[in-house]
Structure formats: C-alpha cells, structure tokens
Amino acid sequence: AQRVTQPEKLLSVFKGAPVELKCNYSYSGSPELFWYVQYSRQRLQLLLRHISRESIKGFTADLNKGETSFHLKKPFAQEEDSAMYYCARLIIQGAQKLVFGQGTRLTINP
Amino acid sequence: NAGVMQNPRHLVRRRGQEARLRCSPMKGHSHVYWYRQLPEEGLKFMVYLQKENIIDESGMPKERFSAEFPKEGPSILRIQQVVRGDSAAYFCASSPPGVTEAFFGQGTRLTVV
C-alpha cells in the first residue's frame, strides 16, 4: 500500500529556532509529493510541491529518494507558522488521488 | 472564483438520520475528491468523482455512504442512518482535468448525537 508517514503528531519550537517536519513515504517509482498547510479556521492549502523546487514562506522540502523522505524545513520559525501541516503523495493507479499523512501540529512559542 | 464551497459548515444529526454534505467545485474543475478526517487522525481518501462518474471509491465504507457528482449542481456525499462513529470533518477538493494540484473547501463538520 502507498503510505505517507508523519511520525510527529505535535511539534513545538521557539520563535527563531529551526523547524523540521518529517515525512516518509513508501517507495514506489518516482513519487510526486506535496506539503499542505491548514492555518486555524482556514482551509487546507498547498504550501509547496517537490517538482517545483521552490521556497514558500521560507519553507523548503527536498526529496531524498535514498531515505524515502520529504522533510519540510525552515531555518527560523515565526509565530504565524503555527498550523497543521500535511505531507501528501499523488497516487496514480488509473485514477489519481492524494494520500495524506496524519499531519503534524506545529506550535511556535514566543 | 470563489474557491471550493462546502455546505453546511456544521451539521448535527441524530443517530439514524441522514446527512447530506454538498461541495461546489471551483469554476472549470470537473474532478472532485472527498476526504474524511476523524478526530486525532489525518485525512483519509474516500472517493474521486468526475461529472456523472465515480472514478475511485476505494475509500468509501461499503454501507450507508454514497457520493454523486451530477452534470448540473454540486457533488453530494450522503450518509444514511448515521452513527456516532461518522462524526468527523469531511473535506472536498477539486481540480481541473490533467492538473495534479487539488484545491480544498473549508470542510463540513458532522456531529452525530
């Protein structure tokens, strides 16, 4: 089964500290991976996707095929980064669908 | 473009009643996905629909749950004879054909009492 694993349900760091949210996926071919974010009382929205190799709001994520990981990183956390973060993988088996990890609730302490 | 619209935002049903959740995709989007988020859990895929077709319903419970996306009007997720375990947030997402990015609605929070 295609799985996406986020081992940390909760992550708390201080403002200005580095942040790393972990994501691992079960290996199968060339994965297409995403990070989604859900701020309080807002809808889930795309943060970044690995194929675009961009940095959004200071976040980056690198696909590591050897470790089957797609960790999300930011060097200096800000209070407005507090949110739920979901790692997702696109599965194409005939039809396409996103498979999500369980999510990590990130809290940035002042 | 108003984005993906889900209604109602909150729905309370007594055990045994029916719940109907609506999702209007973004303009130009013909693909709709439904996800369920149980308390303390991640988003679980339920069903993927295109206009008038169910493409993948591998995540739908075998009984009491059904989904449709008619030629006109919103997509409907229908839960018959609701039970307490159906209490969850139900999210809808849409995308245009050939595009892998999905846009999410704000969700419907179903509470079964």
Tab-separated table of C-alpha atoms in Angstrom, chain B residues 42-105:
chain	number	residue	atom	x	y	z
B	42	GLY	CA	-5.187	12.547	9.204
B	43	LEU	CA	-7.152	12.990	6.024
B	44	LYS	CA	-8.386	9.736	4.567
B	45	PHE	CA	-9.369	9.483	0.916
B	46	MET	CA	-12.949	8.415	0.358
B	47	VAL	CA	-13.966	8.883	-3.260
B	48	TYR	CA	-12.951	10.537	-6.512
B	49	LEU	CA	-15.602	11.638	-8.970
B	50	GLN	CA	-15.809	13.274	-12.330
B	51	LYS	CA	-19.028	14.649	-13.730
B	52	GLU	CA	-21.604	11.819	-13.651
B	53	ASN	CA	-18.921	9.199	-12.939
B	54	ILE	CA	-17.400	7.610	-9.877
B	55	ILE	CA	-13.771	7.008	-10.734
B	56	ASP	CA	-12.381	5.617	-7.499
B	57	GLU	CA	-14.432	4.799	-4.417
B	58	SER	CA	-11.874	2.594	-2.726
B	59	GLY	CA	-12.018	4.654	0.479
B	60	MET	CA	-15.773	4.646	0.877
B	61	PRO	CA	-17.306	2.465	3.585
B	62	LYS	CA	-19.245	-0.348	1.968
B	63	GLU	CA	-22.572	0.540	3.541
B	64	ARG	CA	-24.559	3.717	4.186
B	65	PHE	CA	-22.181	6.020	2.264
B	66	SER	CA	-22.710	7.182	-1.297
B	67	ALA	CA	-21.476	10.029	-3.450
B	68	GLU	CA	-22.544	11.639	-6.678
B	69	PHE	CA	-21.454	14.456	-8.932
B	70	PRO	CA	-24.265	15.196	-11.347
B	71	LYS	CA	-23.971	17.014	-14.638
B	72	GLU	CA	-25.521	20.074	-13.016
B	73	GLY	CA	-25.167	21.089	-9.423
B	74	PRO	CA	-22.837	20.257	-6.573
B	75	SER	CA	-21.304	16.980	-5.579
B	76	ILE	CA	-23.189	15.309	-2.743
B	77	LEU	CA	-21.817	12.978	-0.107
B	78	ARG	CA	-24.703	11.151	1.503
B	79	ILE	CA	-24.547	9.201	4.731
B	80	GLN	CA	-27.609	7.197	5.620
B	81	GLN	CA	-28.548	6.107	9.142
B	82	VAL	CA	-25.662	7.981	10.720
B	83	VAL	CA	-23.879	6.566	13.755
B	84	ARG	CA	-21.650	8.264	16.316
B	85	GLY	CA	-18.558	6.993	14.529
B	86	ASP	CA	-19.462	9.071	11.483
B	87	SER	CA	-18.704	12.237	13.424
B	88	ALA	CA	-15.802	13.819	11.586
B	89	ALA	CA	-14.750	16.651	9.342
B	90	TYR	CA	-15.469	15.953	5.689
B	91	PHE	CA	-13.379	17.803	3.147
B	92	CYS	CA	-13.968	18.208	-0.535
B	93	ALA	CA	-11.287	19.112	-3.053
B	94	SER	CA	-11.470	19.855	-6.756
B	95	SER	CA	-9.085	20.067	-9.658
B	96	PRO	CA	-9.313	20.685	-13.377
B	97	PRO	CA	-8.547	17.830	-15.788
B	98	GLY	CA	-4.891	16.932	-16.129
B	99	VAL	CA	-3.778	19.001	-13.144
B	100	THR	CA	-2.434	17.369	-10.031
B	101	GLU	CA	-2.969	20.237	-7.599
B	102	ALA	CA	-6.157	19.937	-5.582
B	103	PHE	CA	-7.975	22.900	-4.033
B	104	PHE	CA	-9.800	22.263	-0.808
B	105	GLY	CA	-13.018	23.520	0.672
